[in-house]
Amino acid sequence: MRGVYAQVLVAEDDPKQAELIRRYLVHDSHTVIVVHDGRAAIDEARRRKPDLVVLDVMMPKVDGLDVCRVLRAESDVPIVLLTARTTEDDVLLGLDLGADDYITKPYSPRQLAARVRAVLRRSRRSGGRGQPVLSAGDLVVDQQRHEVTFGGVALECTPAEFRLLAVLVAEPGRTFSRGQLLNQAFGMDKFVTERTIDVHVMNLRRKLEPDPRNPVHLLTVYGVGYKLRDVGADDPSA
Protein backbone atom coordinates (compact mmCIF):
# COMPACT_ATOMS: atom_id res chain seq x y z
CA MET A 1 0.00 0.00 0.00
CA ARG A 2 3.05 2.24 -0.21
CA GLY A 3 2.85 3.19 3.46
CA VAL A 4 -0.40 5.17 3.44
CA TYR A 5 -2.79 3.35 5.78
CA ALA A 6 -6.02 4.86 7.01
CA GLN A 7 -9.40 4.37 8.59
CA VAL A 8 -11.89 4.75 5.75
CA LEU A 9 -15.65 5.21 6.09
CA VAL A 10 -17.55 3.81 3.08
CA ALA A 11 -21.15 4.99 2.63
CA GLU A 12 -22.78 2.94 -0.13
CA ASP A 13 -26.40 1.76 -0.15
CA ASP A 14 -25.77 -1.25 -2.44
CA PRO A 15 -24.55 -4.04 -0.10
CA LYS A 16 -22.74 -5.96 -2.87
CA GLN A 17 -20.93 -2.87 -4.11
CA ALA A 18 -20.10 -1.83 -0.55
CA GLU A 19 -18.58 -5.24 0.16
CA LEU A 20 -16.51 -5.12 -3.03
CA ILE A 21 -15.18 -1.67 -2.09
CA ARG A 22 -14.44 -2.89 1.44
CA ARG A 23 -12.42 -5.87 0.16
CA TYR A 24 -10.26 -3.74 -2.11
CA LEU A 25 -9.56 -1.16 0.59
CA VAL A 26 -8.79 -3.85 3.18
CA HIS A 27 -6.39 -5.35 0.64
CA ASP A 28 -4.62 -1.97 0.72
CA SER A 29 -4.30 -2.39 4.51
CA HIS A 30 -6.97 0.16 5.41
CA THR A 31 -9.41 -0.24 8.27
CA VAL A 32 -12.86 0.04 6.70
CA ILE A 33 -16.22 1.01 8.23
CA VAL A 34 -19.28 0.41 6.02
CA VAL A 35 -22.68 2.09 6.31
CA HIS A 36 -25.65 1.98 3.93
CA ASP A 37 -27.45 5.30 4.37
CA GLY A 38 -26.66 8.97 4.76
CA ARG A 39 -27.82 9.31 8.34
CA ALA A 40 -25.53 6.48 9.44
CA ALA A 41 -22.67 8.06 7.47
CA ILE A 42 -22.98 11.30 9.44
CA ASP A 43 -23.28 9.46 12.76
CA GLU A 44 -20.26 7.21 12.13
CA ALA A 45 -18.12 10.07 10.81
CA ARG A 46 -18.80 12.01 13.99
CA ARG A 47 -18.13 9.00 16.19
CA ARG A 48 -15.14 7.39 14.44
CA LYS A 49 -13.34 10.45 13.01
CA PRO A 50 -12.19 8.59 9.85
CA ASP A 51 -9.17 9.61 7.80
CA LEU A 52 -11.21 9.57 4.58
CA VAL A 53 -14.85 9.11 3.53
CA VAL A 54 -15.99 7.34 0.36
CA LEU A 55 -19.50 8.66 -0.20
CA ASP A 56 -22.15 7.53 -2.68
CA VAL A 57 -24.31 10.44 -3.83
CA MET A 58 -27.57 8.48 -4.17
CA MET A 59 -28.37 7.15 -0.69
CA PRO A 60 -31.51 6.76 1.44
CA LYS A 61 -32.44 8.88 4.47
CA VAL A 62 -29.90 11.63 3.70
CA ASP A 63 -28.62 12.39 0.20
CA GLY A 64 -24.86 12.01 -0.27
CA LEU A 65 -24.46 15.66 -1.25
CA ASP A 66 -26.17 16.70 1.97
CA VAL A 67 -23.87 14.36 3.89
CA CYS A 68 -20.90 16.01 2.18
CA ARG A 69 -22.21 19.43 3.15
CA VAL A 70 -22.64 18.41 6.80
CA LEU A 71 -19.23 16.72 7.09
CA ARG A 72 -17.42 19.60 5.43
CA ALA A 73 -19.03 22.08 7.82
CA GLU A 74 -17.72 20.05 10.76
CA SER A 75 -14.26 18.88 9.63
CA ASP A 76 -11.69 18.79 6.85
CA VAL A 77 -11.87 15.00 6.39
CA PRO A 78 -11.05 14.11 2.75
CA ILE A 79 -14.18 13.05 0.84
CA VAL A 80 -14.36 11.00 -2.38
CA LEU A 81 -17.78 11.09 -4.04
CA LEU A 82 -19.23 8.21 -6.06
CA THR A 83 -21.83 9.39 -8.52
CA ALA A 84 -23.86 8.20 -11.48
CA ARG A 85 -24.43 11.85 -12.40
CA THR A 86 -22.03 12.55 -15.21
CA THR A 87 -22.76 16.14 -16.27
CA GLU A 88 -20.14 18.77 -15.51
CA ASP A 89 -22.59 20.72 -13.37
CA ASP A 90 -23.22 17.70 -11.14
CA VAL A 91 -19.52 17.03 -10.72
CA LEU A 92 -18.75 20.68 -9.98
CA LEU A 93 -21.57 20.77 -7.42
CA GLY A 94 -19.87 17.99 -5.48
CA LEU A 95 -16.54 19.80 -5.56
CA ASP A 96 -18.28 23.04 -4.65
CA LEU A 97 -19.67 21.37 -1.52
CA GLY A 98 -16.14 20.42 -0.46
CA ALA A 99 -15.46 16.98 -1.94
CA ASP A 100 -11.80 16.35 -2.69
CA ASP A 101 -12.37 13.98 -5.59
CA TYR A 102 -15.17 12.25 -7.46
CA ILE A 103 -15.61 9.05 -9.44
CA THR A 104 -18.40 8.56 -11.96
CA LYS A 105 -20.15 5.21 -12.27
CA PRO A 106 -19.47 2.67 -13.58
CA TYR A 107 -15.96 2.45 -12.15
CA SER A 108 -13.58 -0.35 -11.24
CA PRO A 109 -12.74 -1.05 -7.58
CA ARG A 110 -9.06 -0.80 -8.52
CA GLN A 111 -9.65 2.73 -9.79
CA LEU A 112 -11.39 3.66 -6.55
CA ALA A 113 -8.55 2.20 -4.47
CA ALA A 114 -6.04 4.23 -6.52
CA ARG A 115 -8.06 7.40 -6.00
CA VAL A 116 -8.19 6.77 -2.25
CA ARG A 117 -4.42 6.35 -2.16
CA ALA A 118 -3.92 9.56 -4.13
CA VAL A 119 -6.24 11.64 -1.94
CA LEU A 120 -4.62 10.30 1.24
CA ARG A 121 -1.14 11.11 -0.07
CA ARG A 122 -2.18 14.65 -0.95
CA SER A 123 -3.89 15.14 2.39
CA ARG A 124 -0.94 13.93 4.43
CA ARG A 125 1.57 15.82 2.32
CA SER A 126 -0.24 19.14 2.56
CA GLY A 127 1.35 20.28 5.81
CA GLY A 128 4.64 18.48 5.73
CA ARG A 129 6.85 20.54 3.43
CA GLY A 130 8.52 23.91 3.51
CA GLN A 131 8.02 26.56 6.15
CA PRO A 132 5.57 25.56 8.90
CA VAL A 133 3.87 28.99 8.89
CA LEU A 134 3.33 30.99 5.69
CA SER A 135 1.90 34.48 5.55
CA ALA A 136 0.96 37.16 3.06
CA GLY A 137 -0.20 40.26 4.87
CA ASP A 138 -3.23 39.33 6.97
CA LEU A 139 -3.48 35.85 5.49
CA VAL A 140 -1.67 33.15 7.51
CA VAL A 141 -1.35 29.44 6.66
CA ASP A 142 -0.09 27.24 9.50
CA GLN A 143 0.99 23.99 7.84
CA GLN A 144 1.68 22.09 11.04
CA ARG A 145 -1.64 22.93 12.66
CA HIS A 146 -3.43 22.84 9.30
CA GLU A 147 -5.07 26.18 10.07
CA VAL A 148 -5.78 29.28 7.98
CA THR A 149 -6.54 32.72 9.42
CA PHE A 150 -7.40 35.94 7.61
CA GLY A 151 -7.27 39.11 9.64
CA GLY A 152 -7.11 36.98 12.77
CA VAL A 153 -10.31 35.11 11.86
CA ALA A 154 -10.14 31.35 11.26
CA LEU A 155 -11.14 30.14 7.80
CA GLU A 156 -12.49 26.65 7.22
CA CYS A 157 -10.73 25.12 4.21
CA THR A 158 -10.95 21.69 2.64
CA PRO A 159 -7.66 19.75 2.34
CA ALA A 160 -7.49 20.59 -1.37
CA GLU A 161 -8.16 24.28 -0.75
CA PHE A 162 -5.52 24.30 1.97
CA ARG A 163 -2.86 22.85 -0.34
CA LEU A 164 -3.69 25.32 -3.09
CA LEU A 165 -3.68 28.28 -0.72
CA ALA A 166 -0.33 27.24 0.78
CA VAL A 167 1.27 27.34 -2.68
CA LEU A 168 -0.12 30.81 -3.39
CA VAL A 169 0.70 32.26 0.03
CA ALA A 170 4.28 31.03 -0.21
CA GLU A 171 4.88 33.40 -3.14
CA PRO A 172 2.43 36.32 -3.06
CA GLY A 173 2.42 38.31 -6.26
CA ARG A 174 3.69 35.43 -8.38
CA THR A 175 1.46 34.34 -11.25
CA PHE A 176 0.96 30.59 -11.39
CA SER A 177 -0.38 28.75 -14.39
CA ARG A 178 -2.99 26.09 -13.68
CA GLY A 179 -0.41 23.47 -14.59
CA GLN A 180 2.03 24.86 -12.03
CA LEU A 181 -0.66 24.85 -9.35
CA LEU A 182 -1.50 21.24 -10.23
CA ASN A 183 2.15 20.27 -9.94
CA GLN A 184 2.95 22.09 -6.72
CA ALA A 185 -0.30 21.50 -4.83
CA PHE A 186 -1.24 18.05 -6.10
CA GLY A 187 1.96 16.55 -7.52
CA MET A 188 0.50 16.30 -11.03
CA ASP A 189 -2.05 13.81 -9.73
CA LYS A 190 -3.70 12.54 -12.91
CA PHE A 191 -7.11 12.60 -11.20
CA VAL A 192 -6.99 16.36 -10.61
CA THR A 193 -7.74 18.59 -13.61
CA GLU A 194 -7.29 22.26 -14.41
CA ARG A 195 -11.07 22.67 -14.14
CA THR A 196 -10.83 21.40 -10.56
CA ILE A 197 -8.32 24.17 -9.83
CA ASP A 198 -10.87 26.71 -11.06
CA VAL A 199 -13.53 25.33 -8.71
CA HIS A 200 -11.21 25.46 -5.69
CA VAL A 201 -10.24 29.05 -6.55
CA MET A 202 -13.93 29.96 -6.76
CA ASN A 203 -14.54 28.45 -3.32
CA LEU A 204 -11.52 30.19 -1.81
CA ARG A 205 -12.76 33.51 -3.15
CA ARG A 206 -16.04 33.01 -1.32
CA LYS A 207 -14.06 32.78 1.89
CA LEU A 208 -11.49 35.51 1.24
CA GLU A 209 -13.18 38.17 -0.85
CA PRO A 210 -15.67 40.88 0.20
CA ASP A 211 -17.23 40.39 -3.26
CA PRO A 212 -16.19 37.07 -4.84
CA ARG A 213 -17.35 38.29 -8.26
CA ASN A 214 -14.84 41.14 -8.08
CA PRO A 215 -11.81 39.67 -6.31
CA VAL A 216 -9.09 41.90 -4.91
CA HIS A 217 -6.97 39.23 -3.20
CA LEU A 218 -7.01 36.04 -5.27
CA LEU A 219 -6.68 37.39 -8.79
CA THR A 220 -7.10 35.93 -12.25
CA VAL A 221 -4.32 36.67 -14.71
CA TYR A 222 -6.22 36.19 -17.95
CA GLY A 223 -4.71 33.70 -20.33
CA VAL A 224 -2.21 32.54 -17.71
CA GLY A 225 -3.64 31.51 -14.34
CA TYR A 226 -3.89 32.96 -10.84
CA LYS A 227 -1.93 34.94 -8.29
CA LEU A 228 -2.41 36.02 -4.69
CA ARG A 229 -2.04 39.71 -4.03
CA ASP A 230 0.11 40.44 -0.99
CA VAL A 231 -2.88 40.76 1.33
CA GLY A 232 -2.64 43.98 3.27
CA ALA A 233 -0.84 45.86 0.50
CA ASP A 234 -2.25 49.24 -0.40
CA ASP A 235 -2.73 48.71 -4.14
CA PRO A 236 -5.57 46.23 -4.82
CA SER A 237 -4.68 46.01 -8.49
CA ALA A 238 -1.15 44.74 -7.83
mmCIF file of C-alpha atoms in Angstrom:
data_model
loop_
_atom_site.group_PDB
_atom_site.id
_atom_site.type_symbol
_atom_site.label_atom_id
_atom_site.label_comp_id
_atom_site.label_asym_id
_atom_site.label_seq_id
_atom_site.Cartn_x
_atom_site.Cartn_y
_atom_site.Cartn_z
ATOM 1 C CA MET A 1 0.000 0.000 0.000
ATOM 2 C CA ARG A 2 3.053 2.244 -0.209
ATOM 3 C CA GLY A 3 2.855 3.186 3.458
ATOM 4 C CA VAL A 4 -0.404 5.174 3.436
ATOM 5 C CA TYR A 5 -2.789 3.352 5.776
ATOM 6 C CA ALA A 6 -6.025 4.858 7.009
ATOM 7 C CA GLN A 7 -9.399 4.369 8.593
ATOM 8 C CA VAL A 8 -11.892 4.751 5.750
ATOM 9 C CA LEU A 9 -15.646 5.214 6.085
ATOM 10 C CA VAL A 10 -17.551 3.807 3.084
ATOM 11 C CA ALA A 11 -21.147 4.987 2.632
ATOM 12 C CA GLU A 12 -22.778 2.936 -0.132
ATOM 13 C CA ASP A 13 -26.400 1.758 -0.155
ATOM 14 C CA ASP A 14 -25.772 -1.249 -2.444
ATOM 15 C CA PRO A 15 -24.549 -4.042 -0.097
ATOM 16 C CA LYS A 16 -22.738 -5.958 -2.867
ATOM 17 C CA GLN A 17 -20.929 -2.866 -4.112
ATOM 18 C CA ALA A 18 -20.097 -1.830 -0.554
ATOM 19 C CA GLU A 19 -18.581 -5.238 0.162
ATOM 20 C CA LEU A 20 -16.505 -5.116 -3.027
ATOM 21 C CA ILE A 21 -15.180 -1.675 -2.093
ATOM 22 C CA ARG A 22 -14.435 -2.892 1.438
ATOM 23 C CA ARG A 23 -12.421 -5.867 0.163
ATOM 24 C CA TYR A 24 -10.257 -3.740 -2.110
ATOM 25 C CA LEU A 25 -9.565 -1.164 0.589
ATOM 26 C CA VAL A 26 -8.789 -3.848 3.180
ATOM 27 C CA HIS A 27 -6.391 -5.353 0.642
ATOM 28 C CA ASP A 28 -4.621 -1.973 0.724
ATOM 29 C CA SER A 29 -4.302 -2.394 4.514
ATOM 30 C CA HIS A 30 -6.967 0.158 5.408
ATOM 31 C CA THR A 31 -9.409 -0.245 8.267
ATOM 32 C CA VAL A 32 -12.865 0.044 6.703
ATOM 33 C CA ILE A 33 -16.216 1.006 8.229
ATOM 34 C CA VAL A 34 -19.277 0.410 6.020
ATOM 35 C CA VAL A 35 -22.677 2.086 6.306
ATOM 36 C CA HIS A 36 -25.653 1.977 3.930
ATOM 37 C CA ASP A 37 -27.450 5.298 4.369
ATOM 38 C CA GLY A 38 -26.656 8.971 4.756
ATOM 39 C CA ARG A 39 -27.823 9.307 8.343
ATOM 40 C CA ALA A 40 -25.529 6.485 9.436
ATOM 41 C CA ALA A 41 -22.674 8.061 7.470
ATOM 42 C CA ILE A 42 -22.984 11.298 9.439
ATOM 43 C CA ASP A 43 -23.280 9.455 12.755
ATOM 44 C CA GLU A 44 -20.262 7.208 12.126
ATOM 45 C CA ALA A 45 -18.122 10.067 10.812
ATOM 46 C CA ARG A 46 -18.796 12.008 13.990
ATOM 47 C CA ARG A 47 -18.127 8.998 16.191
ATOM 48 C CA ARG A 48 -15.136 7.391 14.438
ATOM 49 C CA LYS A 49 -13.343 10.451 13.008
ATOM 50 C CA PRO A 50 -12.187 8.587 9.850
ATOM 51 C CA ASP A 51 -9.167 9.606 7.804
ATOM 52 C CA LEU A 52 -11.214 9.569 4.584
ATOM 53 C CA VAL A 53 -14.847 9.115 3.528
ATOM 54 C CA VAL A 54 -15.994 7.340 0.357
ATOM 55 C CA LEU A 55 -19.504 8.658 -0.200
ATOM 56 C CA ASP A 56 -22.152 7.530 -2.679
ATOM 57 C CA VAL A 57 -24.312 10.440 -3.825
ATOM 58 C CA MET A 58 -27.570 8.484 -4.175
ATOM 59 C CA MET A 59 -28.372 7.155 -0.693
ATOM 60 C CA PRO A 60 -31.511 6.760 1.435
ATOM 61 C CA LYS A 61 -32.438 8.885 4.465
ATOM 62 C CA VAL A 62 -29.905 11.631 3.702
ATOM 63 C CA ASP A 63 -28.620 12.387 0.200
ATOM 64 C CA GLY A 64 -24.863 12.010 -0.273
ATOM 65 C CA LEU A 65 -24.457 15.655 -1.247
ATOM 66 C CA ASP A 66 -26.173 16.701 1.971
ATOM 67 C CA VAL A 67 -23.871 14.357 3.894
ATOM 68 C CA CYS A 68 -20.902 16.010 2.176
ATOM 69 C CA ARG A 69 -22.211 19.432 3.152
ATOM 70 C CA VAL A 70 -22.636 18.413 6.803
ATOM 71 C CA LEU A 71 -19.228 16.723 7.089
ATOM 72 C CA ARG A 72 -17.417 19.604 5.432
ATOM 73 C CA ALA A 73 -19.025 22.079 7.819
ATOM 74 C CA GLU A 74 -17.719 20.045 10.761
ATOM 75 C CA SER A 75 -14.262 18.880 9.627
ATOM 76 C CA ASP A 76 -11.688 18.793 6.846
ATOM 77 C CA VAL A 77 -11.868 14.999 6.386
ATOM 78 C CA PRO A 78 -11.054 14.110 2.754
ATOM 79 C CA ILE A 79 -14.183 13.048 0.838
ATOM 80 C CA VAL A 80 -14.359 11.001 -2.377
ATOM 81 C CA LEU A 81 -17.781 11.087 -4.044
ATOM 82 C CA LEU A 82 -19.227 8.208 -6.058
ATOM 83 C CA THR A 83 -21.833 9.394 -8.518
ATOM 84 C CA ALA A 84 -23.861 8.203 -11.482
ATOM 85 C CA ARG A 85 -24.432 11.849 -12.399
ATOM 86 C CA THR A 86 -22.029 12.554 -15.214
ATOM 87 C CA THR A 87 -22.756 16.139 -16.267
ATOM 88 C CA GLU A 88 -20.138 18.767 -15.512
ATOM 89 C CA ASP A 89 -22.594 20.723 -13.371
ATOM 90 C CA ASP A 90 -23.224 17.696 -11.144
ATOM 91 C CA VAL A 91 -19.518 17.031 -10.724
ATOM 92 C CA LEU A 92 -18.751 20.679 -9.976
ATOM 93 C CA LEU A 93 -21.573 20.771 -7.424
ATOM 94 C CA GLY A 94 -19.871 17.991 -5.483
ATOM 95 C CA LEU A 95 -16.539 19.803 -5.558
ATOM 96 C CA ASP A 96 -18.283 23.037 -4.649
ATOM 97 C CA LEU A 97 -19.674 21.370 -1.518
ATOM 98 C CA GLY A 98 -16.144 20.424 -0.457
ATOM 99 C CA ALA A 99 -15.462 16.984 -1.942
ATOM 100 C CA ASP A 100 -11.795 16.349 -2.691
ATOM 101 C CA ASP A 101 -12.374 13.981 -5.591
ATOM 102 C CA TYR A 102 -15.170 12.246 -7.459
ATOM 103 C CA ILE A 103 -15.612 9.046 -9.439
ATOM 104 C CA THR A 104 -18.396 8.557 -11.957
ATOM 105 C CA LYS A 105 -20.152 5.208 -12.266
ATOM 106 C CA PRO A 106 -19.471 2.670 -13.580
ATOM 107 C CA TYR A 107 -15.956 2.449 -12.153
ATOM 108 C CA SER A 108 -13.579 -0.345 -11.239
ATOM 109 C CA PRO A 109 -12.735 -1.047 -7.583
ATOM 110 C CA ARG A 110 -9.059 -0.799 -8.523
ATOM 111 C CA GLN A 111 -9.647 2.727 -9.790
ATOM 112 C CA LEU A 112 -11.385 3.663 -6.546
ATOM 113 C CA ALA A 113 -8.549 2.204 -4.474
ATOM 114 C CA ALA A 114 -6.044 4.232 -6.521
ATOM 115 C CA ARG A 115 -8.062 7.405 -5.996
ATOM 116 C CA VAL A 116 -8.194 6.773 -2.247
ATOM 117 C CA ARG A 117 -4.416 6.350 -2.164
ATOM 118 C CA ALA A 118 -3.918 9.561 -4.133
ATOM 119 C CA VAL A 119 -6.241 11.638 -1.937
ATOM 120 C CA LEU A 120 -4.622 10.297 1.238
ATOM 121 C CA ARG A 121 -1.144 11.109 -0.067
ATOM 122 C CA ARG A 122 -2.180 14.646 -0.953
ATOM 123 C CA SER A 123 -3.893 15.139 2.392
ATOM 124 C CA ARG A 124 -0.937 13.930 4.434
ATOM 125 C CA ARG A 125 1.574 15.818 2.317
ATOM 126 C CA SER A 126 -0.239 19.140 2.559
ATOM 127 C CA GLY A 127 1.352 20.282 5.811
ATOM 128 C CA GLY A 128 4.640 18.484 5.732
ATOM 129 C CA ARG A 129 6.850 20.539 3.431
ATOM 130 C CA GLY A 130 8.519 23.907 3.513
ATOM 131 C CA GLN A 131 8.022 26.558 6.154
ATOM 132 C CA PRO A 132 5.575 25.561 8.903
ATOM 133 C CA VAL A 133 3.872 28.991 8.888
ATOM 134 C CA LEU A 134 3.330 30.990 5.695
ATOM 135 C CA SER A 135 1.897 34.484 5.547
ATOM 136 C CA ALA A 136 0.960 37.162 3.064
ATOM 137 C CA GLY A 137 -0.200 40.264 4.871
ATOM 138 C CA ASP A 138 -3.232 39.333 6.967
ATOM 139 C CA LEU A 139 -3.480 35.846 5.494
ATOM 140 C CA VAL A 140 -1.665 33.154 7.512
ATOM 141 C CA VAL A 141 -1.354 29.440 6.656
ATOM 142 C CA ASP A 142 -0.088 27.235 9.502
ATOM 143 C CA GLN A 143 0.991 23.994 7.836
ATOM 144 C CA GLN A 144 1.679 22.093 11.040
ATOM 145 C CA ARG A 145 -1.639 22.929 12.658
ATOM 146 C CA HIS A 146 -3.428 22.838 9.300
ATOM 147 C CA GLU A 147 -5.074 26.184 10.068
ATOM 148 C CA VAL A 148 -5.783 29.275 7.985
ATOM 149 C CA THR A 149 -6.538 32.721 9.424
ATOM 150 C CA PHE A 150 -7.404 35.937 7.611
ATOM 151 C CA GLY A 151 -7.266 39.114 9.636
ATOM 152 C CA GLY A 152 -7.109 36.980 12.770
ATOM 153 C CA VAL A 153 -10.309 35.106 11.861
ATOM 154 C CA ALA A 154 -10.143 31.354 11.264
ATOM 155 C CA LEU A 155 -11.142 30.137 7.796
ATOM 156 C CA GLU A 156 -12.486 26.649 7.224
ATOM 157 C CA CYS A 157 -10.728 25.121 4.210
ATOM 158 C CA THR A 158 -10.955 21.694 2.641
ATOM 159 C CA PRO A 159 -7.662 19.755 2.342
ATOM 160 C CA ALA A 160 -7.495 20.587 -1.367
ATOM 161 C CA GLU A 161 -8.163 24.282 -0.750
ATOM 162 C CA PHE A 162 -5.523 24.298 1.973
ATOM 163 C CA ARG A 163 -2.861 22.850 -0.343
ATOM 164 C CA LEU A 164 -3.694 25.320 -3.091
ATOM 165 C CA LEU A 165 -3.682 28.275 -0.724
ATOM 166 C CA ALA A 166 -0.327 27.235 0.778
ATOM 167 C CA VAL A 167 1.267 27.339 -2.682
ATOM 168 C CA LEU A 168 -0.125 30.806 -3.393
ATOM 169 C CA VAL A 169 0.698 32.264 0.032
ATOM 170 C CA ALA A 170 4.284 31.028 -0.208
ATOM 171 C CA GLU A 171 4.882 33.399 -3.140
ATOM 172 C CA PRO A 172 2.429 36.317 -3.060
ATOM 173 C CA GLY A 173 2.419 38.314 -6.261
ATOM 174 C CA ARG A 174 3.687 35.425 -8.381
ATOM 175 C CA THR A 175 1.458 34.345 -11.254
ATOM 176 C CA PHE A 176 0.962 30.586 -11.391
ATOM 177 C CA SER A 177 -0.384 28.750 -14.392
ATOM 178 C CA ARG A 178 -2.993 26.093 -13.679
ATOM 179 C CA GLY A 179 -0.406 23.473 -14.587
ATOM 180 C CA GLN A 180 2.033 24.860 -12.029
ATOM 181 C CA LEU A 181 -0.662 24.849 -9.348
ATOM 182 C CA LEU A 182 -1.502 21.244 -10.231
ATOM 183 C CA ASN A 183 2.149 20.272 -9.942
ATOM 184 C CA GLN A 184 2.948 22.092 -6.718
ATOM 185 C CA ALA A 185 -0.300 21.505 -4.832
ATOM 186 C CA PHE A 186 -1.236 18.047 -6.097
ATOM 187 C CA GLY A 187 1.955 16.553 -7.516
ATOM 188 C CA MET A 188 0.504 16.298 -11.029
ATOM 189 C CA ASP A 189 -2.055 13.809 -9.734
ATOM 190 C CA LYS A 190 -3.704 12.538 -12.907
ATOM 191 C CA PHE A 191 -7.113 12.600 -11.205
ATOM 192 C CA VAL A 192 -6.988 16.363 -10.614
ATOM 193 C CA THR A 193 -7.744 18.588 -13.608
ATOM 194 C CA GLU A 194 -7.289 22.256 -14.410
ATOM 195 C CA ARG A 195 -11.069 22.669 -14.138
ATOM 196 C CA THR A 196 -10.831 21.395 -10.560
ATOM 197 C CA ILE A 197 -8.317 24.168 -9.834
ATOM 198 C CA ASP A 198 -10.871 26.713 -11.061
ATOM 199 C CA VAL A 199 -13.530 25.331 -8.708
ATOM 200 C CA HIS A 200 -11.208 25.457 -5.693
ATOM 201 C CA VAL A 201 -10.241 29.046 -6.554
ATOM 202 C CA MET A 202 -13.933 29.961 -6.764
ATOM 203 C CA ASN A 203 -14.543 28.449 -3.322
ATOM 204 C CA LEU A 204 -11.520 30.189 -1.813
ATOM 205 C CA ARG A 205 -12.764 33.506 -3.146
ATOM 206 C CA ARG A 206 -16.043 33.006 -1.321
ATOM 207 C CA LYS A 207 -14.055 32.775 1.891
ATOM 208 C CA LEU A 208 -11.487 35.512 1.241
ATOM 209 C CA GLU A 209 -13.184 38.173 -0.847
ATOM 210 C CA PRO A 210 -15.668 40.882 0.199
ATOM 211 C CA ASP A 211 -17.228 40.388 -3.258
ATOM 212 C CA PRO A 212 -16.186 37.067 -4.836
ATOM 213 C CA ARG A 213 -17.350 38.287 -8.263
ATOM 214 C CA ASN A 214 -14.843 41.138 -8.083
ATOM 215 C CA PRO A 215 -11.810 39.667 -6.306
ATOM 216 C CA VAL A 216 -9.094 41.897 -4.911
ATOM 217 C CA HIS A 217 -6.967 39.233 -3.195
ATOM 218 C CA LEU A 218 -7.009 36.036 -5.271
ATOM 219 C CA LEU A 219 -6.682 37.394 -8.787
ATOM 220 C CA THR A 220 -7.100 35.932 -12.253
ATOM 221 C CA VAL A 221 -4.324 36.668 -14.712
ATOM 222 C CA TYR A 222 -6.215 36.185 -17.947
ATOM 223 C CA GLY A 223 -4.714 33.698 -20.334
ATOM 224 C CA VAL A 224 -2.209 32.535 -17.714
ATOM 225 C CA GLY A 225 -3.641 31.506 -14.338
ATOM 226 C CA TYR A 226 -3.894 32.959 -10.835
ATOM 227 C CA LYS A 227 -1.929 34.938 -8.287
ATOM 228 C CA LEU A 228 -2.410 36.022 -4.694
ATOM 229 C CA ARG A 229 -2.037 39.708 -4.027
ATOM 230 C CA ASP A 230 0.107 40.440 -0.995
ATOM 231 C CA VAL A 231 -2.875 40.759 1.329
ATOM 232 C CA GLY A 232 -2.641 43.985 3.270
ATOM 233 C CA ALA A 233 -0.841 45.860 0.496
ATOM 234 C CA ASP A 234 -2.252 49.237 -0.398
ATOM 235 C CA ASP A 235 -2.729 48.706 -4.141
ATOM 236 C CA PRO A 236 -5.574 46.230 -4.824
ATOM 237 C CA SER A 237 -4.675 46.007 -8.486
ATOM 238 C CA ALA A 238 -1.155 44.736 -7.828
#
